[in-house]
mmCIF file of C-alpha atoms and ligand atoms in Angstrom:
data_model
loop_
_atom_site.group_PDB
_atom_site.id
_atom_site.type_symbol
_atom_site.label_atom_id
_atom_site.label_comp_id
_atom_site.label_asym_id
_atom_site.label_seq_id
_atom_site.Cartn_x
_atom_site.Cartn_y
_atom_site.Cartn_z
ATOM 1 C CA MET A 1 61.155 72.793 104.352
ATOM 2 C CA LYS A 2 64.295 74.143 105.980
ATOM 3 C CA ILE A 3 63.930 71.872 108.959
ATOM 4 C CA GLN A 4 63.480 68.942 106.627
ATOM 5 C CA SER A 5 66.575 69.865 104.687
ATOM 6 C CA CYS A 6 68.415 70.265 107.932
ATOM 7 C CA LYS A 7 67.294 66.852 108.999
ATOM 8 C CA ARG A 8 68.388 65.461 105.719
ATOM 9 C CA GLN A 9 71.766 67.097 105.918
ATOM 10 C CA SER A 10 72.709 66.496 109.535
ATOM 11 C CA GLY A 11 70.090 64.173 110.897
ATOM 12 C CA ARG A 12 70.223 66.249 114.107
ATOM 13 C CA TRP A 13 67.841 69.128 113.281
ATOM 14 C CA TRP A 14 66.179 68.658 116.689
ATOM 15 C CA LEU A 15 69.479 69.546 118.392
ATOM 16 C CA HIS A 16 69.740 72.847 116.432
ATOM 17 C CA PHE A 17 66.137 73.545 117.241
ATOM 18 C CA SER A 18 66.740 72.954 120.964
ATOM 19 C CA LEU A 19 69.837 75.184 121.003
ATOM 20 C CA LEU A 20 67.882 77.953 119.275
ATOM 21 C CA GLY A 21 65.104 77.533 121.837
ATOM 22 C CA LEU A 22 67.583 77.673 124.692
ATOM 23 C CA LEU A 23 69.115 80.847 123.261
ATOM 24 C CA LEU A 24 65.694 82.490 122.893
ATOM 25 C CA MET A 25 64.805 81.489 126.454
ATOM 26 C CA THR A 26 67.987 82.952 127.970
ATOM 27 C CA MET A 27 68.053 86.153 125.865
ATOM 28 C CA PRO A 28 65.544 88.036 128.038
ATOM 29 C CA PHE A 29 67.803 87.391 131.051
ATOM 30 C CA VAL A 30 70.838 88.721 129.223
ATOM 31 C CA VAL A 31 68.895 91.890 128.336
ATOM 32 C CA TYR A 32 67.383 91.975 131.834
ATOM 33 C CA GLY A 33 70.891 92.025 133.305
ATOM 34 C CA GLN A 34 71.575 95.407 131.705
ATOM 35 C CA GLN A 35 68.165 96.926 132.136
ATOM 36 C CA TYR A 36 69.318 99.896 134.281
ATOM 37 C CA ASP A 37 71.866 102.521 133.320
ATOM 38 C CA LEU A 38 72.655 103.481 136.888
ATOM 39 C CA LEU A 39 72.012 102.025 140.316
ATOM 40 C CA ILE A 40 72.401 103.949 143.558
ATOM 41 C CA LYS A 41 72.824 101.396 146.260
ATOM 42 C CA GLY A 42 72.785 101.335 150.049
ATOM 43 C CA GLY A 43 71.893 104.980 150.691
ATOM 44 C CA HIS A 44 69.370 106.383 153.159
ATOM 45 C CA LEU A 45 66.599 107.508 150.854
ATOM 46 C CA ILE A 46 64.500 110.510 151.869
ATOM 47 C CA ASP A 47 61.665 111.142 149.420
ATOM 48 C CA PRO A 48 59.086 113.109 151.434
ATOM 49 C CA LYS A 49 56.458 113.233 148.680
ATOM 50 C CA ASN A 50 56.302 109.433 148.737
ATOM 51 C CA GLY A 51 56.691 109.137 152.515
ATOM 52 C CA ILE A 52 60.031 107.339 152.149
ATOM 53 C CA ASP A 53 62.663 107.549 154.891
ATOM 54 C CA ALA A 54 64.559 104.261 154.678
ATOM 55 C CA GLN A 55 67.510 102.429 153.200
ATOM 56 C CA LEU A 56 66.440 101.745 149.627
ATOM 57 C CA ASP A 57 68.140 101.417 146.243
ATOM 58 C CA VAL A 58 67.269 103.576 143.244
ATOM 59 C CA ALA A 59 67.624 102.382 139.646
ATOM 60 C CA ILE A 60 67.707 104.809 136.727
ATOM 61 C CA SER A 61 67.038 104.102 133.078
ATOM 62 C CA GLU A 62 67.156 106.596 130.200
ATOM 63 C CA GLY A 63 67.041 109.586 132.528
ATOM 64 C CA ILE A 64 63.991 108.320 134.416
ATOM 65 C CA ILE A 65 63.529 106.731 137.845
ATOM 66 C CA ALA A 66 62.953 103.082 136.923
ATOM 67 C CA ARG A 67 62.729 101.326 140.295
ATOM 68 C CA VAL A 68 62.934 102.109 144.013
ATOM 69 C CA THR A 69 63.145 99.136 146.339
ATOM 70 C CA GLU A 70 65.381 97.107 148.665
ATOM 71 C CA ASN A 71 68.423 95.230 147.359
ATOM 72 C CA ILE A 72 68.385 95.761 143.610
ATOM 73 C CA PRO A 73 71.198 93.470 142.329
ATOM 74 C CA GLU A 74 74.282 95.214 140.938
ATOM 75 C CA SER A 75 74.195 92.791 138.021
ATOM 76 C CA GLU A 76 71.065 94.503 136.715
ATOM 77 C CA ALA A 77 72.801 97.858 136.140
ATOM 78 C CA ALA A 78 75.536 99.021 133.811
ATOM 79 C CA LYS A 79 76.980 101.134 136.640
ATOM 80 C CA THR A 80 76.521 101.077 140.415
ATOM 81 C CA ILE A 81 77.239 103.834 142.917
ATOM 82 C CA ASP A 82 77.709 102.848 146.554
ATOM 83 C CA ALA A 83 75.832 105.462 148.623
ATOM 84 C CA THR A 84 76.310 103.698 151.980
ATOM 85 C CA GLY A 85 76.471 106.258 154.771
ATOM 86 C CA TYR A 86 74.899 109.024 152.679
ATOM 87 C CA TYR A 87 71.434 110.422 152.139
ATOM 88 C CA VAL A 88 69.854 110.026 148.712
ATOM 89 C CA THR A 89 67.263 112.706 147.959
ATOM 90 C CA PRO A 90 65.420 114.222 145.012
ATOM 91 C CA GLY A 91 67.464 116.953 143.289
ATOM 92 C CA LEU A 92 67.211 120.135 145.364
ATOM 93 C CA ILE A 93 65.218 123.127 144.126
ATOM 94 C CA ASP A 94 66.366 126.681 144.867
ATOM 95 C CA VAL A 95 63.274 128.842 144.440
ATOM 96 C CA HIS A 96 65.156 132.157 144.564
ATOM 97 C CA ALA A 97 68.367 132.390 142.495
ATOM 98 C CA HIS A 98 69.444 135.414 140.443
ATOM 99 C CA VAL A 99 70.786 133.782 137.289
ATOM 100 C CA PHE A 100 70.138 136.259 134.446
ATOM 101 C CA VAL A 101 73.883 136.786 134.137
ATOM 102 C CA GLY A 102 75.229 139.167 131.525
ATOM 103 C CA SER A 103 77.807 141.825 131.002
ATOM 104 C CA THR A 104 76.137 144.957 132.407
ATOM 105 C CA PRO A 105 77.759 146.104 135.665
ATOM 106 C CA GLY A 106 75.475 146.868 138.619
ATOM 107 C CA ARG A 107 72.470 144.990 137.254
ATOM 108 C CA PHE A 108 70.702 141.720 137.912
ATOM 109 C CA ALA A 109 68.948 141.698 134.515
ATOM 110 C CA ASP A 110 71.471 140.684 131.869
ATOM 111 C CA GLY A 111 74.012 141.812 134.424
ATOM 112 C CA PHE A 112 77.128 141.229 136.338
ATOM 113 C CA SER A 113 75.328 140.953 139.718
ATOM 114 C CA SER A 114 73.623 137.692 138.699
ATOM 115 C CA VAL A 115 75.528 134.408 138.403
ATOM 116 C CA SER A 116 75.587 131.520 135.944
ATOM 117 C CA PRO A 117 73.415 128.671 137.306
ATOM 118 C CA ASP A 118 75.625 125.667 136.465
ATOM 119 C CA GLY A 119 78.515 127.169 138.434
ATOM 120 C CA PHE A 120 76.521 127.114 141.686
ATOM 121 C CA THR A 121 73.884 124.400 141.442
ATOM 122 C CA PHE A 122 75.236 120.878 140.929
ATOM 123 C CA ARG A 123 77.988 121.287 143.550
ATOM 124 C CA ASN A 124 75.079 121.888 145.958
ATOM 125 C CA GLY A 125 72.826 119.019 144.934
ATOM 126 C CA ILE A 126 70.558 121.502 143.139
ATOM 127 C CA THR A 127 69.039 120.457 139.824
ATOM 128 C CA THR A 128 66.414 123.204 139.421
ATOM 129 C CA VAL A 129 66.535 126.937 140.136
ATOM 130 C CA VAL A 130 63.783 129.512 139.935
ATOM 131 C CA ASP A 131 64.838 133.003 138.925
ATOM 132 C CA PRO A 132 62.964 135.679 140.921
ATOM 133 C CA GLY A 133 61.957 138.054 138.151
ATOM 134 C CA ASN A 134 65.260 139.360 136.880
ATOM 135 C CA ALA A 135 63.594 139.565 133.485
ATOM 136 C CA GLY A 136 60.388 141.293 132.463
ATOM 137 C CA TRP A 137 58.492 140.916 129.195
ATOM 138 C CA ARG A 138 61.034 143.076 127.299
ATOM 139 C CA ASN A 139 64.115 140.963 128.081
ATOM 140 C CA PHE A 140 62.686 137.529 128.879
ATOM 141 C CA GLU A 141 63.549 136.194 125.403
ATOM 142 C CA ALA A 142 67.169 137.320 125.863
ATOM 143 C CA PHE A 143 67.239 135.572 129.262
ATOM 144 C CA LYS A 144 65.869 132.409 127.685
ATOM 145 C CA LYS A 145 68.431 132.397 124.876
ATOM 146 C CA GLN A 146 71.393 133.529 126.957
ATOM 147 C CA VAL A 147 70.915 131.480 130.153
ATOM 148 C CA ILE A 148 67.881 129.186 130.290
ATOM 149 C CA GLU A 149 68.530 127.233 127.083
ATOM 150 C CA PRO A 150 72.312 126.735 127.339
ATOM 151 C CA SER A 151 72.256 125.780 131.042
ATOM 152 C CA ASP A 152 72.320 122.156 132.155
ATOM 153 C CA THR A 153 70.492 123.229 135.310
ATOM 154 C CA ARG A 154 66.725 123.380 134.848
ATOM 155 C CA VAL A 155 65.941 127.093 135.027
ATOM 156 C CA LEU A 156 62.385 128.224 135.755
ATOM 157 C CA ALA A 157 61.439 131.860 136.252
ATOM 158 C CA PHE A 158 59.078 134.390 137.683
ATOM 159 C CA VAL A 159 58.566 137.251 135.261
ATOM 160 C CA ASN A 160 58.823 140.780 136.646
ATOM 161 C CA ILE A 161 55.869 143.146 136.303
ATOM 162 C CA VAL A 162 58.518 145.699 135.236
ATOM 163 C CA GLY A 163 59.116 145.258 131.494
ATOM 164 C CA HIS A 164 62.872 145.724 131.878
ATOM 165 C CA GLY A 165 63.024 143.449 134.940
ATOM 166 C CA LEU A 166 65.707 144.212 137.531
ATOM 167 C CA SER A 167 67.592 146.764 135.439
ATOM 168 C CA GLY A 168 68.018 149.429 138.107
ATOM 169 C CA THR A 169 66.118 151.929 140.243
ATOM 170 C CA SER A 170 64.841 154.173 137.449
ATOM 171 C CA TYR A 171 63.224 151.147 135.764
ATOM 172 C CA ASN A 172 61.883 149.706 139.037
ATOM 173 C CA ASN A 173 59.931 152.898 139.721
ATOM 174 C CA ASP A 174 58.538 153.449 136.224
ATOM 175 C CA LEU A 175 54.809 152.648 136.312
ATOM 176 C CA ASN A 176 54.689 153.145 132.526
ATOM 177 C CA ASP A 177 56.842 150.037 132.147
ATOM 178 C CA MET A 178 54.433 147.816 134.125
ATOM 179 C CA ASP A 179 52.072 146.503 131.489
ATOM 180 C CA ILE A 180 49.568 143.832 132.478
ATOM 181 C CA GLU A 181 48.758 142.610 128.949
ATOM 182 C CA LYS A 182 52.341 142.449 127.698
ATOM 183 C CA THR A 183 53.497 140.678 130.861
ATOM 184 C CA LEU A 184 50.632 138.207 130.584
ATOM 185 C CA SER A 185 51.435 137.515 126.938
ATOM 186 C CA ILE A 186 55.026 136.445 127.745
ATOM 187 C CA VAL A 187 53.740 134.320 130.656
ATOM 188 C CA GLU A 188 51.323 132.570 128.312
ATOM 189 C CA LYS A 189 53.980 132.124 125.636
ATOM 190 C CA TYR A 190 56.304 130.121 127.904
ATOM 191 C CA PRO A 191 54.145 128.071 130.287
ATOM 192 C CA GLU A 192 56.883 125.444 130.596
ATOM 193 C CA ILE A 193 59.363 128.001 131.992
ATOM 194 C CA ILE A 194 57.470 130.869 133.613
ATOM 195 C CA VAL A 195 55.965 129.853 136.944
ATOM 196 C CA GLY A 196 54.544 133.149 138.177
ATOM 197 C CA THR A 197 54.775 136.937 138.385
ATOM 198 C CA LYS A 198 57.090 138.956 140.589
ATOM 199 C CA PHE A 199 56.776 142.344 142.266
ATOM 200 C CA GLY A 200 59.031 143.827 144.868
ATOM 201 C CA HIS A 201 61.367 146.729 144.132
ATOM 202 C CA TYR A 202 59.480 149.998 144.144
ATOM 203 C CA ALA A 203 60.310 153.245 145.930
ATOM 204 C CA GLY A 204 57.193 155.166 144.860
ATOM 205 C CA ASN A 205 54.483 156.279 147.269
ATOM 206 C CA ASP A 206 51.610 153.997 146.414
ATOM 207 C CA TYR A 207 53.140 150.554 146.004
ATOM 208 C CA LEU A 208 49.675 149.026 145.784
ATOM 209 C CA VAL A 209 49.331 150.269 142.190
ATOM 210 C CA PRO A 210 52.176 148.125 140.789
ATOM 211 C CA PHE A 211 51.369 145.369 143.295
ATOM 212 C CA GLU A 212 47.807 145.084 141.961
ATOM 213 C CA ARG A 213 49.071 144.963 138.379
ATOM 214 C CA ALA A 214 51.413 142.067 139.192
ATOM 215 C CA LEU A 215 48.641 140.326 141.116
ATOM 216 C CA GLU A 216 46.311 140.751 138.142
ATOM 217 C CA VAL A 217 48.775 138.953 135.849
ATOM 218 C CA ALA A 218 49.267 136.157 138.394
ATOM 219 C CA ARG A 219 45.501 135.837 138.865
ATOM 220 C CA ARG A 220 44.775 135.623 135.153
ATOM 221 C CA ALA A 221 47.623 133.153 134.596
ATOM 222 C CA ASN A 222 46.478 131.116 137.616
ATOM 223 C CA GLN A 223 50.015 131.228 138.990
ATOM 224 C CA PRO A 224 51.610 132.475 142.219
ATOM 225 C CA LEU A 225 52.790 136.003 142.851
ATOM 226 C CA LEU A 226 56.294 136.303 144.288
ATOM 227 C CA LEU A 227 56.470 139.285 146.614
ATOM 228 C CA GLU A 228 59.886 140.704 147.456
ATOM 229 C CA CYS A 229 59.371 143.547 149.894
ATOM 230 C CA ASN A 230 61.904 146.183 148.904
ATOM 231 C CA LEU A 231 59.148 148.726 149.511
ATOM 232 C CA PRO A 232 59.917 151.656 151.829
ATOM 233 C CA GLU A 233 56.211 152.262 152.546
ATOM 234 C CA LEU A 234 55.382 148.593 153.128
ATOM 235 C CA ASN A 235 52.620 147.595 155.527
ATOM 236 C CA VAL A 236 53.165 143.858 156.035
ATOM 237 C CA GLU A 237 49.773 143.180 157.624
ATOM 238 C CA ASP A 238 47.926 144.858 154.774
ATOM 239 C CA ILE A 239 49.887 143.173 152.013
ATOM 240 C CA LEU A 240 49.633 139.706 153.573
ATOM 241 C CA GLU A 241 45.858 140.124 153.586
ATOM 242 C CA ARG A 242 45.954 140.930 149.876
ATOM 243 C CA LEU A 243 47.972 137.819 148.962
ATOM 244 C CA ARG A 244 46.148 134.704 147.839
ATOM 245 C CA PRO A 245 46.805 131.105 148.933
ATOM 246 C CA GLY A 246 49.951 129.945 147.111
ATOM 247 C CA ASP A 247 51.444 133.424 146.790
ATOM 248 C CA ILE A 248 54.979 133.677 148.139
ATOM 249 C CA PHE A 249 56.413 136.148 150.634
ATOM 250 C CA THR A 250 60.221 136.016 150.406
ATOM 251 C CA HIS A 251 62.752 137.330 152.981
ATOM 252 C CA ALA A 252 60.855 135.830 155.938
ATOM 253 C CA TYR A 253 63.550 136.638 158.524
ATOM 254 C CA GLU A 254 64.331 140.257 157.680
ATOM 255 C CA ARG A 255 64.512 143.253 160.013
ATOM 256 C CA GLY A 256 62.997 146.717 159.699
ATOM 257 C CA ASN A 257 59.652 147.328 158.003
ATOM 258 C CA ARG A 258 59.636 143.781 156.613
ATOM 259 C CA SER A 259 59.981 142.103 160.016
ATOM 260 C CA LEU A 260 57.353 139.549 161.003
ATOM 261 C CA LEU A 261 58.101 140.067 164.731
ATOM 262 C CA ASP A 262 56.709 142.710 167.048
ATOM 263 C CA GLY A 263 58.836 144.777 169.461
ATOM 264 C CA GLN A 264 58.824 141.926 171.998
ATOM 265 C CA GLY A 265 60.050 139.383 169.460
ATOM 266 C CA ARG A 266 56.643 137.726 169.015
ATOM 267 C CA ILE A 267 55.391 136.658 165.586
ATOM 268 C CA TYR A 268 52.392 138.815 164.682
ATOM 269 C CA ASP A 269 49.074 136.957 164.736
ATOM 270 C CA TYR A 270 48.385 138.083 161.185
ATOM 271 C CA VAL A 271 51.497 136.201 160.015
ATOM 272 C CA PHE A 272 50.184 132.915 161.419
ATOM 273 C CA LYS A 273 46.778 133.714 159.917
ATOM 274 C CA ALA A 274 48.397 134.284 156.501
ATOM 275 C CA ARG A 275 50.161 130.934 156.764
ATOM 276 C CA GLU A 276 46.899 129.229 157.713
ATOM 277 C CA ARG A 277 45.355 130.722 154.560
ATOM 278 C CA GLY A 278 48.139 129.169 152.471
ATOM 279 C CA ILE A 279 50.566 132.046 151.953
ATOM 280 C CA LEU A 280 54.093 130.618 151.602
ATOM 281 C CA PHE A 281 57.128 132.073 153.404
ATOM 282 C CA ASP A 282 60.486 131.707 151.670
ATOM 283 C CA VAL A 283 63.832 132.279 153.411
ATOM 284 C CA GLY A 284 65.219 134.481 150.606
ATOM 285 C CA HIS A 285 68.507 134.711 152.505
ATOM 286 C CA GLY A 286 70.542 136.914 150.175
ATOM 287 C CA GLY A 287 73.179 139.358 151.235
ATOM 288 C CA ALA A 288 71.024 141.438 153.588
ATOM 289 C CA SER A 289 67.813 139.568 154.342
ATOM 290 C CA PHE A 290 68.473 136.874 156.939
ATOM 291 C CA ARG A 291 69.077 137.594 160.620
ATOM 292 C CA PHE A 292 69.407 135.049 163.408
ATOM 293 C CA SER A 293 67.866 137.712 165.654
ATOM 294 C CA GLN A 294 64.685 137.243 163.590
ATOM 295 C CA ALA A 295 64.961 133.559 162.638
ATOM 296 C CA ILE A 296 65.711 132.068 166.073
ATOM 297 C CA PRO A 297 62.752 133.706 167.889
ATOM 298 C CA SER A 298 60.576 132.811 164.872
ATOM 299 C CA VAL A 299 61.431 129.104 164.844
ATOM 300 C CA ASP A 300 61.138 129.009 168.654
ATOM 301 C CA GLN A 301 57.506 130.018 168.088
ATOM 302 C CA GLY A 302 57.080 127.340 165.445
ATOM 303 C CA PHE A 303 57.431 129.655 162.476
ATOM 304 C CA TRP A 304 59.667 127.636 160.143
ATOM 305 C CA PRO A 305 60.126 128.585 156.478
ATOM 306 C CA ASP A 306 58.245 126.814 153.698
ATOM 307 C CA THR A 307 61.188 126.967 151.273
ATOM 308 C CA PHE A 308 64.936 127.702 151.361
ATOM 309 C CA GLY A 309 65.266 130.227 148.526
ATOM 310 C CA THR A 310 68.871 131.362 148.771
ATOM 311 C CA ASP A 311 68.620 134.710 146.974
ATOM 312 C CA LEU A 312 71.834 133.621 145.267
ATOM 313 C CA HIS A 313 73.754 136.423 143.556
ATOM 314 C CA ARG A 314 77.308 137.665 143.227
ATOM 315 C CA PHE A 315 77.288 139.199 146.721
ATOM 316 C CA SER A 316 75.322 136.716 148.860
ATOM 317 C CA MET A 317 77.465 133.772 147.717
ATOM 318 C CA ASN A 318 80.558 135.389 149.209
ATOM 319 C CA ALA A 319 78.814 136.533 152.411
ATOM 320 C CA GLY A 320 76.869 134.656 155.116
ATOM 321 C CA MET A 321 74.526 132.914 152.685
ATOM 322 C CA LYS A 322 77.245 131.065 150.710
ATOM 323 C CA ASP A 323 75.068 128.352 149.148
ATOM 324 C CA MET A 324 71.818 126.433 149.563
ATOM 325 C CA LEU A 325 73.308 123.574 151.600
ATOM 326 C CA ASN A 326 74.720 126.178 153.998
ATOM 327 C CA VAL A 327 71.244 127.718 154.368
ATOM 328 C CA MET A 328 69.744 124.250 154.926
ATOM 329 C CA SER A 329 72.502 123.482 157.453
ATOM 330 C CA LYS A 330 71.590 126.619 159.416
ATOM 331 C CA PHE A 331 68.062 125.280 159.873
ATOM 332 C CA LEU A 332 69.368 121.787 160.736
ATOM 333 C CA ASN A 333 71.424 123.382 163.492
ATOM 334 C CA MET A 334 68.458 125.496 164.633
ATOM 335 C CA GLY A 335 66.600 122.241 165.274
ATOM 336 C CA MET A 336 64.805 121.262 162.062
ATOM 337 C CA SER A 337 64.938 117.515 161.321
ATOM 338 C CA MET A 338 66.767 116.211 158.242
ATOM 339 C CA GLN A 339 63.438 114.923 156.888
ATOM 340 C CA ASP A 340 61.813 118.351 157.250
ATOM 341 C CA VAL A 341 64.806 120.060 155.648
ATOM 342 C CA ILE A 342 64.628 117.758 152.612
ATOM 343 C CA LEU A 343 60.823 118.107 152.422
ATOM 344 C CA ARG A 344 61.200 121.875 152.022
ATOM 345 C CA ALA A 345 64.160 121.717 149.644
ATOM 346 C CA THR A 346 62.364 119.304 147.303
ATOM 347 C CA TRP A 347 58.634 118.609 147.378
ATOM 348 C CA ILE A 348 57.343 121.847 148.935
ATOM 349 C CA SER A 349 59.619 123.854 146.642
ATOM 350 C CA ALA A 350 58.300 121.988 143.591
ATOM 351 C CA LYS A 351 54.688 122.463 144.671
ATOM 352 C CA SER A 352 55.252 126.163 145.376
ATOM 353 C CA VAL A 353 55.886 126.719 141.658
ATOM 354 C CA ASN A 354 53.214 124.257 140.489
ATOM 355 C CA ARG A 355 55.775 121.747 139.229
ATOM 356 C CA GLU A 356 54.546 118.567 140.840
ATOM 357 C CA ASP A 357 56.493 116.564 138.262
ATOM 358 C CA LEU A 358 59.632 117.591 140.201
ATOM 359 C CA GLY A 359 60.943 117.178 143.747
ATOM 360 C CA HIS A 360 60.344 113.440 144.175
ATOM 361 C CA LEU A 361 61.660 110.033 143.108
ATOM 362 C CA SER A 362 58.484 108.300 141.987
ATOM 363 C CA VAL A 363 58.949 105.631 139.306
ATOM 364 C CA GLY A 364 58.600 107.455 135.989
ATOM 365 C CA ALA A 365 59.796 110.820 137.341
ATOM 366 C CA VAL A 366 62.812 112.569 135.855
ATOM 367 C CA ALA A 367 66.001 111.232 137.482
ATOM 368 C CA ASP A 368 67.200 114.387 139.238
ATOM 369 C CA LEU A 369 68.910 113.275 142.476
ATOM 370 C CA ALA A 370 71.361 114.362 145.107
ATOM 371 C CA ILE A 371 73.601 112.244 147.319
ATOM 372 C CA LEU A 372 74.192 114.267 150.471
ATOM 373 C CA ASN A 373 76.719 113.870 153.256
ATOM 374 C CA LYS A 374 75.678 115.086 156.707
ATOM 375 C CA LYS A 375 79.061 115.840 158.234
ATOM 376 C CA LYS A 376 79.642 116.024 161.977
ATOM 377 C CA GLY A 377 82.126 118.511 163.379
ATOM 378 C CA SER A 378 82.456 122.105 164.547
ATOM 379 C CA TYR A 379 80.987 124.629 162.174
ATOM 380 C CA GLY A 380 80.066 128.304 162.245
ATOM 381 C CA PHE A 381 77.140 129.860 160.376
ATOM 382 C CA VAL A 382 76.933 133.574 159.673
ATOM 383 C CA ASP A 383 73.889 135.751 158.983
ATOM 384 C CA SER A 384 73.514 138.909 156.905
ATOM 385 C CA GLY A 385 74.544 141.113 159.797
ATOM 386 C CA GLY A 386 77.792 139.278 160.487
ATOM 387 C CA TYR A 387 76.407 137.393 163.506
ATOM 388 C CA ARG A 388 77.217 133.715 164.028
ATOM 389 C CA ILE A 389 75.736 130.555 165.462
ATOM 390 C CA ASP A 390 77.850 127.468 166.100
ATOM 391 C CA GLY A 391 76.681 124.065 164.974
ATOM 392 C CA ASP A 392 77.783 120.443 164.717
ATOM 393 C CA ARG A 393 76.159 119.393 161.438
ATOM 394 C CA LYS A 394 76.833 120.505 157.894
ATOM 395 C CA LEU A 395 75.524 119.217 154.589
ATOM 396 C CA LEU A 396 77.750 118.572 151.576
ATOM 397 C CA ALA A 397 76.785 117.317 148.133
ATOM 398 C CA GLU A 398 78.740 114.181 147.289
ATOM 399 C CA LEU A 399 77.100 113.558 143.946
ATOM 400 C CA THR A 400 74.409 115.137 141.795
ATOM 401 C CA ILE A 401 72.456 113.540 138.965
ATOM 402 C CA ARG A 402 70.518 115.556 136.411
ATOM 403 C CA GLU A 403 68.182 113.605 134.158
ATOM 404 C CA GLY A 404 70.153 110.420 134.796
ATOM 405 C CA ARG A 405 73.553 111.994 134.110
ATOM 406 C CA ILE A 406 76.226 112.472 136.795
ATOM 407 C CA VAL A 407 76.922 116.206 136.847
ATOM 408 C CA TRP A 408 78.842 116.499 140.136
ATOM 409 C CA ASP A 409 80.973 113.957 141.977
ATOM 410 C CA LEU A 410 82.885 115.510 144.878
ATOM 411 C CA ASN A 411 84.954 112.496 145.907
ATOM 412 C CA GLY A 412 84.762 110.362 142.801
ATOM 413 C CA LEU A 413 82.038 107.993 144.052
ATOM 414 C CA ALA A 414 81.259 107.108 140.440
ATOM 415 C CA ALA A 415 84.844 107.189 139.213
ATOM 416 C CA VAL A 416 87.101 104.170 138.691
ATOM 417 C CA PRO A 417 90.361 103.823 140.684
ATOM 418 C CA TRP A 418 93.196 104.882 138.375
ATOM 419 C CA ASP A 419 95.034 101.547 138.511
ATOM 420 C CA GLU A 420 92.086 99.324 137.652
HETATM 421 ZN ZN1 LIG B 1 66.388 138.264 145.401
#
């Protein structure tokens, strides 16, 4: 009826109809032109999980990786970042960062010795950190409310077998505060945050008692145990045999009773056997736990780390460790390839905490990315003993994206020149 009336009124209803048709036909292209929020163009993409090591563009939509391919037109994105000359990688994952910051001096749990994650992550290309058991079942809720929820960084956590977590020596050594059922109940309450159980600071005689309790929780939760060997009586061979595939031994390049090298600087056979069984070895650099005198002979024998846990805290960040990209740069300069460095900092790290949704740039994955600059020059790298190696490569984070949002932009890659 309307068309007829139109015809009657104008006699050119067919023209209106054609214009409407034309509009409907072109509308999808108009929408198509703005289909991506962000496009990262021209970078060297390294996405080890997907076997990608090539110049490819990445398009992001609504916080998700929407497309990864060659030459995505700029016209299809609301904003384009030129990453020519840089590496584009999944957001880095630091599997050992003390972030239960609070106001208590001398403590890691709710304490002044931990640091706030957002202040140390994005400027390093890191989008996820894993806290190594600063909290136990008694203070995990406080940790969640105080740090995990308000942080823009994704914070995952191991829960300490000690109910008070890392609250000081008297707590660390109190077997009465190591409750299997209560620890398991907090693990089961927060499966989206808690990735495993942690044991590692105990000065008592029989460390196997608390060790077995932590292992019991990890076993029942079907999660890894994180072992930090601040154990005066430690027998490394014995404890490695007790670990299960997927359990994590941190501080892999430490001296003293935690060393993985014999008196002649050879890696013990039982260390290689543990690795063959699937035990993971984390750097866990920290303020006192990484020595070139251990690491260089180790890597010369093919014993590279699985992950680059920094052991970030108030002291390590101002000492030889500094930050995760500095730790990764040490291994680059010790001879690890860029692809192998990124593999460990992303996909292996994600798998080590059973978070296979992270650490890669598959279409549909959360858009956590880093744009890294591999600088050439003269650099020095310092270990926990104050010893140095010289190197000619150093990684910097140019830009970091967390769930599609730019959260760090060192040189204003995404910014507009002031006079435009
Ligand atoms: Zn630590």
